[in-house]
XYZ file of C-alpha atoms in Angstrom:
691
model
C -9.389 4.654 -20.905
C -7.402 4.942 -17.687
C -4.086 6.188 -19.137
C -3.877 9.536 -20.925
C -0.911 11.064 -22.796
C -0.813 14.854 -23.086
C 1.747 17.196 -24.644
C 3.003 19.828 -22.160
C 4.120 23.317 -23.097
C 5.392 25.149 -19.977
C 7.912 22.383 -19.467
C 8.128 20.782 -22.884
C 7.485 17.088 -22.939
C 4.803 14.532 -22.212
C 2.526 14.040 -19.208
C 1.269 10.544 -18.430
C -1.895 10.617 -16.311
C -3.899 7.830 -14.669
C -7.414 9.238 -14.332
C -8.638 6.499 -11.960
C -5.806 6.492 -9.445
C -4.973 10.215 -9.917
C -1.308 9.392 -10.524
C 0.814 11.363 -12.942
C 4.392 11.743 -14.098
C 6.156 14.073 -16.492
C 8.662 13.158 -19.187
C 10.718 16.168 -20.201
C 11.997 16.659 -23.742
C 14.288 19.395 -25.198
C 11.581 20.525 -27.634
C 7.806 20.073 -27.969
C 6.523 16.624 -28.940
C 3.284 15.386 -30.455
C 2.343 11.972 -29.030
C 0.793 9.539 -31.513
C -1.333 6.965 -29.691
C -0.703 3.413 -30.940
C -2.110 -0.047 -30.348
C -0.357 -1.624 -27.333
C 1.509 -4.327 -29.255
C 5.212 -5.081 -29.828
C 5.852 -4.866 -26.091
C 7.272 -7.724 -24.042
C 5.521 -6.329 -20.973
C 1.838 -5.763 -20.167
C 0.734 -2.167 -20.771
C -2.591 -0.357 -20.959
C -1.718 2.227 -23.584
C 1.246 3.455 -25.594
C 2.271 6.361 -27.751
C 5.202 7.306 -29.957
C 7.203 10.533 -29.825
C 10.280 11.767 -31.670
C 13.003 13.249 -29.475
C 16.715 13.198 -28.717
C 16.303 13.033 -24.920
C 13.923 11.942 -22.146
C 14.161 13.502 -18.679
C 12.331 12.252 -15.571
C 12.194 14.528 -12.530
C 12.091 11.661 -10.012
C 14.615 8.919 -9.398
C 12.608 5.825 -10.238
C 13.913 2.264 -10.223
C 15.355 1.656 -13.708
C 15.974 -1.632 -15.523
C 17.187 -2.262 -19.069
C 15.830 -5.309 -20.936
C 16.696 -6.885 -24.267
C 14.151 -7.497 -27.026
C 12.942 -10.718 -25.341
C 12.334 -9.010 -21.986
C 15.397 -10.435 -20.218
C 16.985 -7.994 -17.758
C 20.399 -6.782 -18.867
C 21.087 -4.362 -16.037
C 19.488 -2.563 -13.103
C 20.692 0.944 -12.384
C 21.307 2.769 -9.117
C 21.844 6.457 -8.374
C 25.103 7.745 -9.828
C 25.358 5.060 -12.523
C 25.572 5.491 -16.294
C 24.988 2.904 -19.019
C 25.169 2.961 -22.812
C 22.252 1.841 -24.968
C 23.212 -0.012 -28.130
C 21.709 0.415 -31.577
C 19.223 -2.442 -31.217
C 15.828 -2.959 -29.614
C 15.943 -2.452 -25.852
C 13.249 -1.718 -23.282
C 13.852 0.683 -20.415
C 11.514 0.024 -17.492
C 10.770 2.658 -14.853
C 8.891 1.821 -11.632
C 7.037 4.974 -10.678
C 3.468 5.826 -9.696
C 2.615 4.635 -13.216
C 4.660 1.752 -14.591
C 6.492 2.838 -17.776
C 8.375 0.963 -20.489
C 10.202 2.796 -23.262
C 10.955 0.845 -26.441
C 14.162 2.270 -27.875
C 15.860 1.161 -31.110
C 18.721 3.660 -31.101
C 22.073 4.189 -29.391
C 22.174 6.463 -26.389
C 23.088 6.936 -22.730
C 21.153 6.588 -19.459
C 22.343 8.752 -16.551
C 20.843 8.172 -13.090
C 21.102 11.221 -10.850
C 20.205 11.633 -7.218
C 16.732 12.928 -8.045
C 16.364 12.608 -11.809
C 16.916 10.308 -14.781
C 18.171 11.413 -18.196
C 18.138 9.291 -21.358
C 19.928 10.939 -24.291
C 20.201 9.600 -27.827
C 23.001 10.076 -30.320
C 20.426 11.559 -32.677
C 16.692 12.199 -32.708
C 14.752 8.947 -32.770
C 11.254 7.523 -32.380
C 10.537 6.263 -28.854
C 7.504 4.191 -27.960
C 6.263 4.893 -24.404
C 4.046 2.228 -22.838
C 2.213 2.835 -19.560
C 0.371 0.555 -17.160
C -1.960 1.701 -14.400
C -1.669 0.192 -10.916
C -5.464 0.170 -10.801
C -6.564 -3.442 -10.646
C -10.115 -4.623 -11.182
C -11.514 -8.129 -10.691
C -12.065 -9.861 -14.017
C -15.225 -11.710 -12.984
C -17.664 -12.477 -10.171
C -18.138 -15.966 -8.742
C -21.418 -16.890 -7.077
C -21.603 -19.583 -4.411
C -24.203 -20.966 -2.010
C -23.186 -21.122 1.669
C -22.374 -24.867 1.851
C -18.715 -25.581 2.563
C -18.024 -27.682 -0.567
C -19.277 -24.974 -2.932
C -17.431 -22.281 -1.023
C -14.193 -24.267 -1.333
C -14.673 -24.497 -5.089
C -15.255 -20.762 -5.265
C -12.149 -19.934 -3.231
C -10.111 -22.420 -5.297
C -10.891 -20.318 -8.383
C -9.289 -17.153 -6.960
C -5.774 -18.043 -8.294
C -7.040 -17.425 -11.826
C -5.726 -13.887 -11.226
C -2.114 -15.115 -11.006
C -0.242 -14.335 -14.202
C 2.534 -16.916 -13.587
C 3.592 -19.672 -11.191
C 7.252 -18.665 -11.467
C 8.930 -16.742 -8.622
C 8.013 -13.528 -10.481
C 4.477 -13.847 -9.091
C 5.897 -12.150 -5.998
C 5.956 -8.953 -8.078
C 2.652 -7.142 -7.409
C 2.086 -6.520 -11.123
C 1.982 -10.265 -11.794
C -0.739 -10.869 -9.208
C -4.034 -9.577 -10.511
C -7.054 -8.817 -8.351
C -8.880 -12.097 -7.643
C -12.450 -12.511 -8.911
C -15.167 -11.239 -6.625
C -17.302 -13.723 -4.696
C -20.988 -13.257 -3.913
C -23.419 -15.477 -2.051
C -26.214 -16.893 -4.202
C -28.483 -19.855 -4.713
C -26.017 -22.025 -6.671
C -22.371 -22.228 -7.673
C -21.522 -20.222 -10.791
C -17.900 -19.866 -11.917
C -17.677 -17.921 -15.201
C -15.897 -19.565 -18.126
C -13.368 -16.726 -18.103
C -12.098 -17.910 -14.698
C -9.383 -20.555 -15.104
C -9.452 -23.158 -12.363
C -6.275 -24.705 -10.873
C -4.874 -27.835 -12.520
C -4.844 -29.818 -9.229
C -1.049 -30.064 -9.025
C -1.268 -28.322 -5.648
C -3.886 -29.525 -3.177
C -4.564 -27.878 0.158
C -6.636 -30.089 2.447
C -8.314 -28.158 5.250
C -10.946 -28.956 7.886
C -14.505 -28.644 6.502
C -15.135 -25.438 8.433
C -15.592 -21.874 7.216
C -12.926 -20.508 9.547
C -10.308 -22.925 8.170
C -11.310 -22.151 4.573
C -10.995 -18.421 5.132
C -7.610 -18.768 6.851
C -6.276 -20.967 4.028
C -7.465 -18.691 1.209
C -4.353 -16.441 0.903
C -1.970 -19.437 0.877
C -4.166 -21.279 -1.606
C -4.221 -18.219 -3.849
C -0.452 -17.754 -3.824
C 0.222 -21.440 -4.519
C -2.514 -21.749 -7.129
C -3.899 -24.605 -5.054
C -7.178 -26.465 -5.079
C -8.739 -26.449 -1.600
C -10.456 -29.628 -0.496
C -12.132 -30.712 2.763
C -10.435 -33.255 5.031
C -9.744 -33.974 8.670
C -5.947 -34.014 8.291
C -4.781 -30.553 7.113
C -2.108 -31.140 4.471
C -0.306 -29.439 1.607
C 0.083 -31.998 -1.166
C 2.218 -31.517 -4.294
C 3.499 -33.938 -6.956
C 6.737 -34.104 -4.952
C 5.745 -34.190 -1.255
C 3.060 -34.044 1.398
C 3.444 -31.597 4.266
C 1.218 -31.810 7.374
C -0.005 -28.378 8.431
C -0.751 -28.779 12.122
C 2.138 -30.905 13.384
C 3.719 -28.019 15.327
C 1.335 -25.059 15.195
C -2.344 -24.203 15.163
C -3.963 -24.237 11.727
C -4.172 -20.459 11.361
C -0.532 -20.062 12.454
C 0.615 -22.884 10.157
C -0.937 -21.455 6.974
C 0.262 -17.938 7.834
C 3.838 -19.147 8.342
C 3.810 -21.140 5.102
C 2.522 -18.137 3.151
C 5.239 -15.893 4.525
C 7.973 -18.518 4.049
C 7.074 -19.368 0.439
C 6.523 -15.747 -0.568
C 9.763 -14.494 0.959
C 11.961 -17.230 -0.488
C 10.395 -16.779 -3.930
C 11.350 -13.076 -3.631
C 14.976 -14.117 -3.188
C 14.781 -16.649 -6.025
C 13.285 -14.166 -8.493
C 16.529 -12.148 -8.426
C 17.865 -14.822 -10.820
C 14.996 -14.283 -13.247
C 13.874 -11.613 -15.726
C 14.582 -8.780 -13.275
C 18.100 -9.207 -11.913
C 19.212 -6.844 -9.179
C 20.960 -6.718 -5.830
C 18.607 -7.280 -2.898
C 19.415 -6.466 0.734
C 17.736 -9.603 2.071
C 19.583 -11.840 -0.397
C 22.919 -10.412 0.680
C 22.116 -11.206 4.316
C 20.852 -14.752 3.741
C 22.373 -16.227 0.593
C 25.331 -17.901 2.308
C 22.965 -19.645 4.728
C 20.663 -21.108 2.059
C 21.054 -24.863 1.385
C 20.705 -24.433 -2.370
C 21.891 -22.334 -5.295
C 19.451 -19.579 -6.212
C 20.028 -19.924 -9.968
C 19.235 -23.650 -9.792
C 16.201 -22.928 -7.661
C 14.872 -20.417 -10.204
C 15.020 -23.126 -12.876
C 13.139 -25.630 -10.662
C 9.395 -26.168 -10.885
C 7.047 -24.942 -8.166
C 6.807 -28.280 -6.359
C 10.580 -28.634 -6.068
C 10.979 -25.043 -4.927
C 8.448 -25.459 -2.139
C 10.065 -28.713 -1.033
C 13.484 -27.095 -0.755
C 12.036 -24.029 0.970
C 10.747 -26.270 3.762
C 14.331 -27.323 4.555
C 15.066 -23.905 6.083
C 14.014 -23.266 9.692
C 11.319 -20.579 9.819
C 13.047 -18.750 12.669
C 16.133 -18.355 10.480
C 14.045 -16.392 7.973
C 11.566 -14.494 10.140
C 13.713 -11.479 11.031
C 14.566 -10.883 7.351
C 11.037 -11.120 5.951
C 9.129 -8.055 4.776
C 6.723 -6.702 7.338
C 3.307 -8.025 6.419
C 0.911 -5.191 5.494
C -2.367 -6.733 6.670
C -3.850 -9.220 9.095
C -7.636 -9.548 8.792
C -9.665 -10.774 11.759
C -12.890 -12.140 10.258
C -15.973 -13.917 11.665
C -16.711 -17.466 10.499
C -19.994 -16.407 8.905
C -21.145 -17.253 5.365
C -21.084 -13.648 4.120
C -17.417 -13.298 5.143
C -16.551 -15.100 1.915
C -17.357 -11.858 0.082
C -14.436 -10.210 1.896
C -11.852 -12.783 0.838
C -10.958 -11.439 -2.647
C -10.022 -8.062 -1.155
C -7.926 -9.584 1.647
C -6.277 -12.064 -0.714
C -5.465 -9.205 -3.096
C -3.028 -7.952 -0.441
C -1.958 -11.498 0.529
C -3.290 -10.608 3.952
C -3.097 -13.096 6.787
C -6.567 -14.238 7.882
C -7.350 -14.946 11.535
C -10.437 -15.554 13.641
C -12.140 -12.733 15.543
C -10.746 -13.891 18.852
C -10.133 -11.134 21.368
C -10.692 -9.882 24.878
C -12.153 -6.747 26.429
C -9.605 -3.975 27.057
C -8.557 -3.234 30.606
C -9.444 0.421 30.071
C -10.999 2.534 27.326
C -8.614 5.342 26.317
C -9.737 8.879 27.023
C -7.982 12.217 27.035
C -6.112 11.337 30.211
C -5.644 13.877 32.972
C -5.198 16.808 30.633
C -7.541 19.707 31.212
C -8.888 22.246 28.787
C -10.768 22.395 25.512
C -11.820 19.059 24.080
C -13.524 18.320 20.771
C -16.799 17.024 22.115
C -20.011 19.038 22.169
C -19.550 19.676 25.909
C -16.559 21.902 24.985
C -14.568 21.017 28.153
C -13.379 17.719 29.469
C -15.630 15.796 31.818
C -13.515 13.190 33.625
C -16.621 11.338 34.744
C -17.808 10.712 31.218
C -17.617 7.082 30.097
C -18.466 5.342 26.836
C -22.084 4.504 26.206
C -22.974 1.173 27.849
C -24.203 -0.409 24.595
C -20.729 -0.146 23.124
C -18.495 -3.218 23.161
C -14.722 -2.821 22.835
C -12.265 -5.591 21.989
C -8.506 -6.108 21.689
C -7.668 -8.811 19.088
C -5.648 -11.748 20.378
C -2.818 -10.851 17.961
C -1.965 -7.209 17.274
C 1.743 -7.166 16.372
C 1.930 -9.298 13.229
C 1.289 -6.686 10.529
C 1.295 -2.960 9.830
C -2.497 -3.054 10.038
C -4.766 -5.419 11.917
C -8.222 -5.078 10.368
C -11.159 -6.103 12.550
C -14.272 -7.204 10.650
C -16.264 -8.210 13.733
C -19.107 -6.273 15.331
C -17.155 -4.774 18.238
C -15.094 -1.588 18.302
C -11.427 -2.640 18.159
C -8.447 -1.263 20.005
C -4.968 -1.712 18.499
C -6.697 -2.498 15.197
C -8.733 -0.820 12.484
C -12.456 -1.207 11.937
C -12.675 -2.532 8.390
C -15.802 -2.667 6.229
C -16.618 -4.546 3.043
C -18.304 -1.429 1.644
C -15.028 0.521 1.775
C -13.395 -1.974 -0.593
C -16.372 -2.099 -2.917
C -16.539 1.690 -3.050
C -13.075 1.796 -4.596
C -13.971 -0.726 -7.293
C -16.828 1.569 -8.323
C -14.465 4.528 -8.636
C -14.623 6.269 -11.985
C -12.285 8.866 -13.415
C -11.970 11.712 -10.926
C -10.717 15.281 -10.895
C -7.358 15.946 -12.499
C -6.216 17.630 -9.293
C -6.485 16.219 -5.787
C -9.458 17.999 -4.209
C -9.141 18.549 -0.445
C -11.922 19.903 1.758
C -11.033 21.478 5.112
C -13.994 22.241 7.375
C -13.415 24.085 10.642
C -16.534 24.395 12.770
C -15.020 25.960 15.883
C -13.164 29.276 15.738
C -10.980 28.212 18.664
C -9.496 25.466 16.498
C -8.312 27.687 13.665
C -4.717 26.911 14.620
C -5.023 23.430 13.111
C -6.613 24.779 9.949
C -3.863 27.383 9.500
C -1.160 24.761 10.007
C -2.756 22.478 7.430
C -2.792 25.204 4.812
C 1.000 24.999 4.708
C 1.046 21.202 4.538
C -1.501 19.921 2.034
C -0.576 20.507 -1.559
C 2.965 21.804 -1.017
C 4.385 19.474 -3.686
C 5.102 21.338 -6.897
C 4.851 18.286 -9.155
C 1.312 17.399 -8.048
C -1.777 19.592 -8.516
C -3.817 20.075 -5.333
C -6.905 22.198 -4.820
C -7.576 23.170 -1.190
C -11.120 24.236 -0.280
C -11.624 25.718 3.184
C -14.992 26.398 4.803
C -15.797 27.735 8.277
C -18.902 27.519 10.423
C -20.605 25.167 7.970
C -24.286 24.461 8.707
C -25.895 21.041 8.359
C -27.401 21.578 4.901
C -24.168 22.934 3.485
C -22.091 20.131 4.990
C -24.499 17.542 3.614
C -24.155 19.085 0.138
C -20.346 19.094 0.380
C -20.260 15.418 1.331
C -22.813 14.181 -1.179
C -21.994 16.321 -4.222
C -18.495 17.735 -3.652
C -16.496 14.863 -5.186
C -13.662 15.494 -2.751
C -10.673 13.183 -2.531
C -10.027 14.056 1.099
C -12.193 15.548 3.844
C -10.487 16.918 6.986
C -13.008 17.913 9.631
C -12.001 20.098 12.591
C -14.576 20.591 15.296
C -16.887 18.697 17.640
C -18.799 15.460 17.251
C -20.914 12.924 19.071
C -22.043 9.438 18.159
C -25.079 11.116 16.585
C -23.464 13.664 14.309
C -20.864 16.242 13.310
C -21.468 19.524 15.123
C -22.620 22.457 12.995
C -23.788 25.948 14.020
C -27.429 24.900 13.573
C -27.192 21.407 15.107
C -25.647 18.082 14.165
C -25.352 16.400 10.783
C -25.761 12.647 11.194
C -24.017 11.053 8.221
C -26.290 8.047 8.664
C -29.141 10.240 7.407
C -27.430 10.646 4.015
C -28.177 8.192 1.219
C -24.621 8.367 -0.177
C -21.428 10.416 -0.106
C -19.043 11.281 -2.948
C -15.820 11.160 -1.004
C -12.495 9.320 -0.919
C -10.553 9.533 2.345
C -11.403 11.414 5.546
C -9.951 12.496 8.889
C -12.592 13.385 11.474
C -10.452 15.157 14.081
C -13.190 15.446 16.687
C -14.220 13.590 19.830
C -16.201 10.390 19.410
C -16.424 10.555 15.627
C -16.291 6.763 15.189
C -19.948 6.254 14.276
C -19.812 9.080 11.744
C -16.662 7.714 10.146
C -18.203 4.256 9.945
C -21.251 5.762 8.259
C -19.062 7.487 5.662
C -17.558 4.147 4.593
C -21.013 2.581 4.442
C -22.154 5.320 2.056
C -19.300 5.696 -0.401
C -15.999 6.663 1.253
C -12.867 4.506 0.994
C -11.569 4.902 4.536
C -10.379 7.377 7.085
C -9.474 8.102 10.687
C -11.984 8.641 13.483
C -11.995 8.613 17.282
C -13.980 6.713 19.907
C -13.194 8.872 22.960
C -12.544 12.485 23.929
C -9.435 14.222 22.569
C -7.825 17.354 23.979
C -7.598 20.175 21.452
C -3.855 20.868 21.762
C -3.048 17.228 21.159
C -5.549 17.030 18.310
C -3.801 19.935 16.549
C -0.457 18.139 16.673
C -2.047 14.848 15.604
C -3.829 16.540 12.704
C -0.687 18.188 11.391
C 1.355 14.984 11.669
C -1.266 12.951 9.803
C -1.566 15.651 7.143
C 2.177 15.714 6.509
C 2.329 11.949 6.111
C -0.733 11.661 3.873
C 0.554 14.528 1.756
C 3.818 12.609 1.207
C 1.986 9.532 -0.113
C 1.792 7.361 2.999
C -1.409 5.283 3.169
C -3.703 5.538 6.172
C -2.276 2.472 7.920
C 1.284 3.763 7.704
C 0.424 7.353 8.581
C -1.520 6.349 11.681
C 1.226 4.016 12.907
C 3.925 6.668 12.491
C 1.803 9.457 13.967
C 0.833 7.334 16.954
C 4.487 6.554 17.652
C 5.878 10.042 17.147
C 3.153 12.496 18.161
C 0.551 12.905 20.869
C -1.985 11.091 18.679
C -3.366 8.603 21.177
C -5.167 5.303 21.147
C -8.473 7.135 20.754
C -7.789 7.332 17.000
C -8.441 4.387 14.689
C -8.812 3.677 11.004
C -12.314 3.030 9.707
C -12.631 1.374 6.291
C -9.670 0.391 4.101
C -6.320 1.177 5.718
C -4.495 1.024 2.370
C -6.366 4.101 1.076
C -4.273 7.199 0.372
C -4.658 10.700 -1.059
C -1.423 11.231 -3.020
C 1.344 9.384 -4.790
C 4.778 9.049 -3.237
C 7.961 10.318 -4.859
C 10.057 7.756 -6.698
C 8.998 4.531 -4.987
C 7.354 3.229 -1.849
C 7.049 5.945 0.844
C 9.716 5.688 3.505
C 11.190 7.179 6.646
C 14.920 7.765 6.860
C 16.439 6.597 10.148
C 19.597 8.369 11.274
C 21.771 7.761 14.296
C 24.649 10.103 14.957
C 27.560 10.435 17.344
C 28.962 13.956 17.316
C 30.845 14.725 14.110
C 31.169 11.077 13.174
C 29.459 9.685 10.026
C 25.775 8.872 10.300
C 24.314 5.413 10.619
C 21.707 5.419 7.837
C 18.685 3.124 7.357
C 15.217 3.343 5.846
C 11.786 1.987 6.738
C 9.374 1.641 3.816
C 5.640 1.039 3.618
C 3.525 -0.577 0.916
C 0.896 1.325 -1.075
C -1.659 0.416 -3.716
C 0.937 0.766 -6.494
C 3.880 -0.516 -4.431
C 2.348 -3.588 -2.815
C 3.925 -6.376 -0.797
C 6.913 -7.705 -2.728
C 7.982 -4.395 -4.272
C 11.727 -3.778 -4.207
C 12.512 -0.216 -3.177
C 15.539 1.793 -2.077
C 16.816 5.208 -1.118
C 18.877 7.050 -3.705
C 21.854 7.610 -1.405
C 24.675 6.472 -3.746
C 26.978 5.173 -1.004
C 24.378 2.861 0.560
C 23.136 -0.408 -0.982
C 19.638 -0.687 0.501
C 17.308 -2.078 -2.156
C 14.942 -4.153 -0.035
C 11.511 -5.734 0.045
C 8.686 -3.406 0.989
C 7.232 -2.981 3.505
C 10.401 -3.397 5.494
C 13.345 -1.907 7.297
C 17.010 -2.061 6.295
C 20.028 -2.532 8.508
C 22.044 0.553 9.431
C 24.959 1.456 7.156
C 27.634 4.079 7.665
C 27.124 7.173 5.515
C 29.252 10.294 5.211
C 27.618 13.395 6.649
C 28.043 15.389 3.415
C 26.400 12.607 1.400
C 23.460 12.552 3.806
C 23.178 16.346 3.658
C 22.999 16.306 -0.152
C 20.495 13.448 -0.110
C 18.177 15.329 2.242
C 18.450 18.532 0.221
C 16.923 16.775 -2.771
C 14.580 14.299 -1.081
C 11.670 15.488 1.047
C 11.169 12.549 3.382
C 10.346 12.249 7.081
C 13.496 11.753 9.146
C 13.813 9.888 12.411
C 16.932 11.086 14.236
C 17.759 9.177 17.380
C 14.064 8.127 17.506
C 12.735 11.720 17.115
C 10.596 12.437 14.044
C 11.648 15.518 12.069
C 10.304 17.006 8.860
C 12.508 17.578 5.859
C 10.486 19.906 3.645
C 13.201 20.860 1.237
C 16.585 22.508 1.135
C 18.089 22.737 4.592
C 17.390 19.734 6.761
C 16.696 20.406 10.465
C 19.393 17.926 11.540
C 22.143 20.225 10.233
C 20.838 23.421 11.804
């Protein structure tokens, strides 16, 4: 079972632990409790496991998003920092959106107080509380097999929407979009009986070509559409027909429709079960040609028809920032990638690109580099058998994942194995196990800096293992049998191996690795990083050119700080590249959504501050999606004077905030801060901006 409930003694209460995703949260109680595990019934919301405890108070040490629902599941109120609400003596559910989704069934009177960094629920007298928990871990329910002919492949892709739990606007909530079934190539079409096929109300006609099918898959999934071959690309519903290529190319047209329909359903859902103020709704509602409450009551066909009345350019600047664009080849085996891309509602594009004008190197800087030559050789060029490419589009999403054969610039190098490795993940260590290997004594500065970064969060258990001068046999053992969640390598590398005192360890010589995420902070570590994902790892960061040691130290510390705070690889690399000397030589290999730790409260975010002397600050936030806070999550800061609940990943507009309010917020929230475009670290009491 994924979810575990455990009584805690040092701080009395209950710990909820997800053994697959290594997520945990603590519920404090005034006195010890004994959880009684129950069957997960009597809940209006999907849960994996529940227990009952008797207590007169529940205390949460993070400020999660809180909603109160009646016995039917209808939202009665959503709470922000600083608010208080009374619970009545009747059945109510209190939902908390944290690293593990919680619902508390409460049948007694009480009070909910939302603080800046904590939540307290007190009852008028001791009462039984049922605590239900749901893991963000999502597994495909079945595997579809298809031969490589286009008609069979279209039938297979048309079955992916079986993972949708509703066709209402609530499907924009990540928890109501399950992982689509897997697809494998085979000798004939096999769709298991457990996979529900669409009812043909929505029909997406696309050219009978693999590239068009792949590009249409995310839109077809979100609409619950049947995909059929035809020469005139069209979206057909019981209410209208909409030509797809009247104004744009096919891949642009389906991407724009996906973003339009998803975003407007996010606005419409605020009139549904979960009612709350949303930043994007406040900005756009007066410009919409319909009433949102009426639109929520409309069926899917009518909603889509009305959504098409709004010019796309009027919406584009308010949409969430898309997390993923996948550049895929039009080959038969690409169909096996689609369920993983569709799971993130990623945009799919062809592998069009051009050679880069130059291949990044360490520039004109002199000194120690992390290649086996030990010093920079300005005459050194990439091996001639390497082929580099810049995708035609690189600014659409947080991550552009390249699935072609070439080595991408301005994109990640994604692999199917990295996604499959995560599906095979079993219960792991209760603490996050981090391995630091330093194989050059002159680079100890990075190791020492990392010791103060990884695992400095009191609420999360980390185990840091450091090794120095590791030989090839020992390093092979660590990678294959160590069961580490994160591997940070400091040293030298070539295309043929990681440098050890007795030679080089070529990861390609290993049958498998037992490893989650990695950061190979060494020159030309691309091939070794790629090999790690082929043999068991989820994803990581490697390099395809020389890097100067001083810059590598700064890059390593910046990445470590961000990963430690719960940012996924794709977000951490983007931020580090913008705000440190981490250059274009670094790229993600594998799955860019992989992470090593949970974030505090909600989606990880950067606080943006602009200041003018002693005047109040202009305050905004930029959030990123994660595996538990996917596209469509609503997240916010807990600054009481700012209304900034918004769609993640995204950025809010600037709002005026009093300096004292900002100071208190930063005392209690350890988040990266961007002040006048400079990245600063807020590691606790005493923010650097007030020094």
